[in-house]
Short mmCIF file of C-alpha atoms in Angstrom, two decimals:
data_model
loop_
_atom_site.label_atom_id
_atom_site.label_comp_id
_atom_site.label_asym_id
_atom_site.label_seq_id
_atom_site.Cartn_x
_atom_site.Cartn_y
_atom_site.Cartn_z
CA GLU H 1 -3.13 4.74 -33.20
CA ALA H 2 -4.47 8.16 -32.18
CA GLY H 3 -5.73 8.51 -28.64
CA VAL H 4 -8.82 10.26 -27.35
CA VAL H 5 -8.87 13.84 -28.61
CA GLN H 6 -10.44 16.68 -26.66
CA SER H 7 -10.81 20.38 -27.41
CA PRO H 8 -10.33 22.97 -26.25
CA ARG H 9 -7.61 22.14 -23.73
CA TYR H 10 -8.33 25.25 -21.67
CA LYS H 11 -11.35 27.52 -21.45
CA ILE H 12 -11.96 30.63 -19.36
CA ILE H 13 -15.46 32.11 -19.28
CA GLU H 14 -17.58 34.46 -17.20
CA LYS H 15 -20.30 32.93 -15.05
CA LYS H 16 -23.69 32.58 -16.72
CA GLN H 17 -22.03 32.11 -20.12
CA PRO H 18 -22.45 28.88 -22.11
CA VAL H 19 -19.53 26.58 -22.87
CA ALA H 20 -19.07 23.42 -24.93
CA PHE H 21 -16.44 20.69 -24.93
CA TRP H 22 -15.75 18.30 -27.78
CA CYS H 23 -14.41 14.75 -27.70
CA ASN H 24 -13.37 12.32 -30.42
CA PRO H 25 -12.87 8.79 -29.06
CA ILE H 26 -10.40 6.16 -30.23
CA SER H 27 -11.51 4.76 -33.57
CA GLY H 28 -13.72 1.72 -33.10
CA HIS H 29 -14.53 2.39 -29.44
CA ASN H 30 -18.30 2.27 -29.11
CA THR H 31 -18.47 3.35 -25.47
CA LEU H 32 -17.78 6.98 -24.54
CA TYR H 33 -17.66 8.56 -21.09
CA TRP H 34 -17.59 12.11 -19.76
CA TYR H 35 -16.01 12.58 -16.33
CA LEU H 36 -15.65 15.61 -14.08
CA GLN H 37 -12.49 15.98 -12.00
CA ASN H 38 -12.34 18.54 -9.21
CA LEU H 39 -9.02 19.61 -7.77
CA GLY H 40 -7.58 16.97 -5.45
CA GLN H 41 -10.26 14.43 -6.32
CA GLY H 42 -10.61 11.48 -8.64
CA PRO H 43 -12.71 11.64 -11.80
CA GLU H 44 -16.48 11.26 -11.36
CA LEU H 45 -18.70 9.92 -14.14
CA LEU H 46 -21.19 12.37 -15.65
CA ILE H 47 -22.56 10.32 -18.54
CA ARG H 48 -21.84 7.10 -20.43
CA TYR H 49 -22.78 6.41 -24.04
CA GLU H 50 -22.98 3.10 -25.82
CA ASN H 51 -22.95 4.07 -29.47
CA GLU H 52 -25.37 7.01 -29.66
CA GLU H 53 -27.45 5.98 -26.62
CA ALA H 54 -26.90 7.55 -23.21
CA VAL H 55 -27.08 4.46 -20.97
CA ASP H 56 -26.10 6.15 -17.69
CA ASP H 57 -26.71 9.87 -17.16
CA SER H 58 -27.76 9.65 -13.53
CA GLN H 59 -24.92 11.93 -12.37
CA LEU H 60 -25.43 14.60 -15.04
CA PRO H 61 -26.98 17.83 -13.63
CA LYS H 62 -29.64 18.08 -16.28
CA ASP H 63 -30.78 21.57 -15.38
CA ARG H 64 -27.62 23.06 -16.89
CA PHE H 65 -25.64 20.21 -18.47
CA SER H 66 -26.42 18.46 -21.72
CA ALA H 67 -24.55 16.04 -23.93
CA GLU H 68 -24.94 14.45 -27.30
CA ARG H 69 -23.21 11.80 -29.35
CA LEU H 70 -24.62 12.03 -32.82
CA LYS H 71 -23.81 9.08 -35.12
CA GLY H 72 -22.18 7.30 -32.20
CA VAL H 73 -18.71 8.74 -32.77
CA ASP H 74 -17.69 12.13 -31.39
CA SER H 75 -19.48 13.82 -28.55
CA THR H 76 -20.19 17.29 -27.18
CA LEU H 77 -20.78 18.25 -23.54
CA LYS H 78 -22.43 21.60 -22.90
CA ILE H 79 -22.99 23.74 -19.82
CA GLN H 80 -25.53 26.56 -19.96
CA PRO H 81 -25.33 28.69 -17.93
CA ALA H 82 -21.97 28.05 -16.28
CA GLU H 83 -21.56 28.62 -12.53
CA LEU H 84 -18.43 29.30 -10.48
CA GLY H 85 -18.59 25.76 -9.06
CA ASP H 86 -18.28 24.27 -12.54
CA SER H 87 -14.58 25.13 -12.62
CA ALA H 88 -12.88 21.74 -13.02
CA VAL H 89 -11.27 19.43 -15.55
CA TYR H 90 -13.69 17.67 -17.90
CA LEU H 91 -12.32 14.33 -19.08
CA CYS H 92 -13.54 12.21 -21.96
CA ALA H 93 -12.77 8.49 -22.13
CA SER H 94 -13.60 5.65 -24.48
CA SER H 95 -13.52 1.86 -24.44
CA LEU H 96 -14.36 -1.16 -26.56
CA GLY H 97 -17.70 -2.67 -25.73
CA ASP H 98 -16.18 -5.92 -24.54
CA ARG H 99 -13.41 -4.31 -22.50
CA GLY H 100 -15.57 -1.81 -20.72
CA HIS H 101 -13.43 -1.77 -17.61
CA GLU H 102 -10.29 -0.53 -19.35
CA GLN H 103 -11.02 3.03 -20.33
CA PHE H 104 -8.70 5.29 -22.30
CA PHE H 105 -8.73 8.95 -21.31
CA GLY H 106 -8.16 12.13 -23.25
CA PRO H 107 -6.07 15.01 -21.86
CA GLY H 108 -9.12 16.85 -20.55
CA THR H 109 -10.44 20.40 -20.81
CA ARG H 110 -9.65 22.67 -17.89
CA LEU H 111 -12.57 25.04 -17.36
CA THR H 112 -12.27 28.21 -15.30
CA VAL H 113 -15.45 30.14 -14.56
CA LEU H 114 -14.87 33.72 -13.34
CA ASP W 1 -20.58 8.03 0.35
CA GLN W 2 -17.02 7.51 -0.83
CA GLN W 3 -16.88 3.95 -2.12
CA VAL W 4 -13.15 4.04 -2.92
CA LYS W 5 -10.67 5.70 -0.58
CA GLN W 6 -6.99 6.43 -0.87
CA ASN W 7 -6.09 7.66 2.58
CA SER W 8 -2.53 8.75 1.82
CA PRO W 9 -2.53 12.01 -0.18
CA SER W 10 1.18 11.68 -0.90
CA LEU W 11 4.13 9.28 -0.73
CA SER W 12 7.83 10.00 -1.09
CA VAL W 13 10.27 7.21 -1.99
CA GLN W 14 13.95 6.92 -2.87
CA GLU W 15 14.86 5.70 -6.35
CA GLY W 16 15.37 1.94 -6.42
CA ARG W 17 13.21 1.29 -3.35
CA ILE W 18 9.70 -0.11 -3.23
CA SER W 19 6.63 2.15 -3.50
CA ILE W 20 3.43 0.85 -1.92
CA LEU W 21 0.19 2.67 -2.65
CA ASN W 22 -2.94 1.65 -0.77
CA CYS W 23 -6.64 1.73 -1.52
CA ASP W 24 -9.73 0.72 0.44
CA TYR W 25 -13.23 0.17 -0.90
CA THR W 26 -16.68 -0.34 0.59
CA ASN W 27 -18.72 -1.60 -2.37
CA SER W 28 -18.62 -5.41 -2.21
CA MET W 29 -20.25 -5.55 -5.66
CA PHE W 30 -17.05 -4.38 -7.37
CA ASP W 31 -15.64 -7.26 -9.41
CA TYR W 32 -12.74 -5.48 -11.05
CA PHE W 33 -10.15 -3.00 -9.83
CA LEU W 34 -7.83 -0.80 -11.81
CA TRP W 35 -4.90 1.52 -11.18
CA TYR W 36 -4.39 4.61 -13.28
CA LYS W 37 -1.40 6.94 -13.40
CA LYS W 38 -1.72 10.64 -14.17
CA TYR W 39 0.93 13.17 -15.13
CA PRO W 40 0.17 16.92 -14.92
CA ALA W 41 -1.92 18.28 -17.82
CA GLU W 42 -2.56 14.75 -19.13
CA GLY W 43 -5.46 12.37 -18.76
CA PRO W 44 -5.18 9.26 -16.56
CA THR W 45 -3.37 6.32 -18.18
CA PHE W 46 -4.29 2.73 -17.42
CA LEU W 47 -1.56 0.93 -15.50
CA ILE W 48 -2.72 -2.46 -14.22
CA SER W 49 -5.92 -4.21 -13.19
CA ILE W 50 -7.10 -7.18 -11.17
CA SER W 51 -10.24 -9.26 -11.19
CA SER W 52 -11.93 -9.92 -7.86
CA ILE W 53 -11.37 -13.67 -8.34
CA LYS W 54 -7.62 -13.17 -8.07
CA ASP W 55 -5.45 -11.91 -5.24
CA LYS W 56 -2.41 -10.85 -7.24
CA ASN W 57 -1.57 -9.57 -10.70
CA GLU W 58 1.92 -8.70 -11.86
CA ASP W 59 3.15 -6.72 -14.85
CA GLY W 60 6.84 -5.95 -14.93
CA ARG W 61 7.71 -3.63 -12.05
CA PHE W 62 4.06 -3.28 -11.05
CA THR W 63 2.11 -5.71 -8.86
CA VAL W 64 -1.40 -5.27 -7.53
CA PHE W 65 -2.57 -7.22 -4.49
CA LEU W 66 -6.23 -7.66 -3.56
CA ASN W 67 -7.48 -8.64 -0.10
CA LYS W 68 -11.23 -9.10 -0.51
CA SER W 69 -11.94 -9.89 3.12
CA ALA W 70 -10.35 -6.58 4.13
CA LYS W 71 -11.70 -4.75 1.07
CA HIS W 72 -8.19 -3.50 0.45
CA LEU W 73 -5.88 -3.37 -2.52
CA SER W 74 -2.35 -2.15 -2.95
CA LEU W 75 -0.02 -1.32 -5.81
CA HIS W 76 3.66 -2.20 -5.45
CA ILE W 77 6.27 -0.62 -7.69
CA VAL W 78 9.71 -2.24 -7.56
CA PRO W 79 12.17 -0.73 -8.18
CA SER W 80 10.79 2.79 -8.16
CA GLN W 81 12.11 5.20 -10.78
CA PRO W 82 11.93 9.02 -10.98
CA GLY W 83 9.66 8.68 -14.03
CA ASP W 84 7.11 6.97 -11.79
CA SER W 85 6.46 10.30 -10.07
CA ALA W 86 2.79 11.01 -10.79
CA VAL W 87 -0.67 10.86 -9.23
CA TYR W 88 -1.98 7.31 -8.85
CA PHE W 89 -5.70 6.57 -8.77
CA CYS W 90 -7.34 3.30 -7.89
CA ALA W 91 -10.81 2.56 -9.23
CA GLY W 92 -13.46 -0.08 -8.76
CA ALA W 93 -15.95 -1.34 -11.34
CA GLY W 94 -18.70 -3.90 -11.73
CA GLY W 95 -21.94 -5.02 -10.15
CA THR W 96 -24.70 -2.48 -10.70
CA SER W 97 -21.99 0.01 -11.67
CA TYR W 98 -20.92 -1.97 -14.72
CA GLY W 99 -19.19 0.33 -17.18
CA LYS W 100 -18.64 2.99 -14.54
CA LEU W 101 -15.30 3.46 -12.82
CA THR W 102 -15.47 4.74 -9.25
CA PHE W 103 -12.19 6.45 -8.44
CA GLY W 104 -10.37 7.20 -5.22
CA GLN W 105 -8.97 10.66 -4.50
CA GLY W 106 -5.49 9.80 -5.72
CA THR W 107 -2.02 9.57 -4.14
CA ILE W 108 0.85 11.77 -5.30
CA LEU W 109 3.98 9.63 -5.62
CA THR W 110 7.36 11.37 -5.68
CA VAL W 111 10.44 9.26 -6.41
CA HIS W 112 13.68 11.02 -5.51
CA PRO W 113 16.90 10.27 -7.44
#
């Protein structure tokens, strides 16, 4: 069974540029999460989707971050414009609706903003 | 407000000995705790979990202990192997945070041959 797929794995951009990350969850997993992980810290939830509905986006900085999960499968997280402080690893995870606590993570996208 | 804390940034252990990783939490609404393991350039991988109604859960070489009164949990790895060298995160879930994992900062475990 394929795991959570994320692309790109690495991204380097200039500040004020836009950037987008893509995630394809494990087949059949209806819940999808985007996490932010800063260096030396644990992952922090940005947004959680159940199917195509964003059920928890309280930690998403909505002035510059946006996300979508069309058709309730894959998802895109966008930052526009990027700031130096956005440099981090962006992790996507998925889970089955009835096993919400056990989340399966992708390899992440490491973003560097110059 | 850090709801989950791992106060030891790193731990070094000899192969074959026991590794004990510790985690403290403040949110009494958590009803489930999980440990994840992370290798460099990979995402976290689920290791073992425990419900708040239990005080111990064992899976092979890995055992998690929960002390609710002290709001403390620990992960024991016996015997430790070099392949166990990784970053270990504990996380809490449940209550009003259902569906959301709240992670600690992680502990880097190094197992020496």
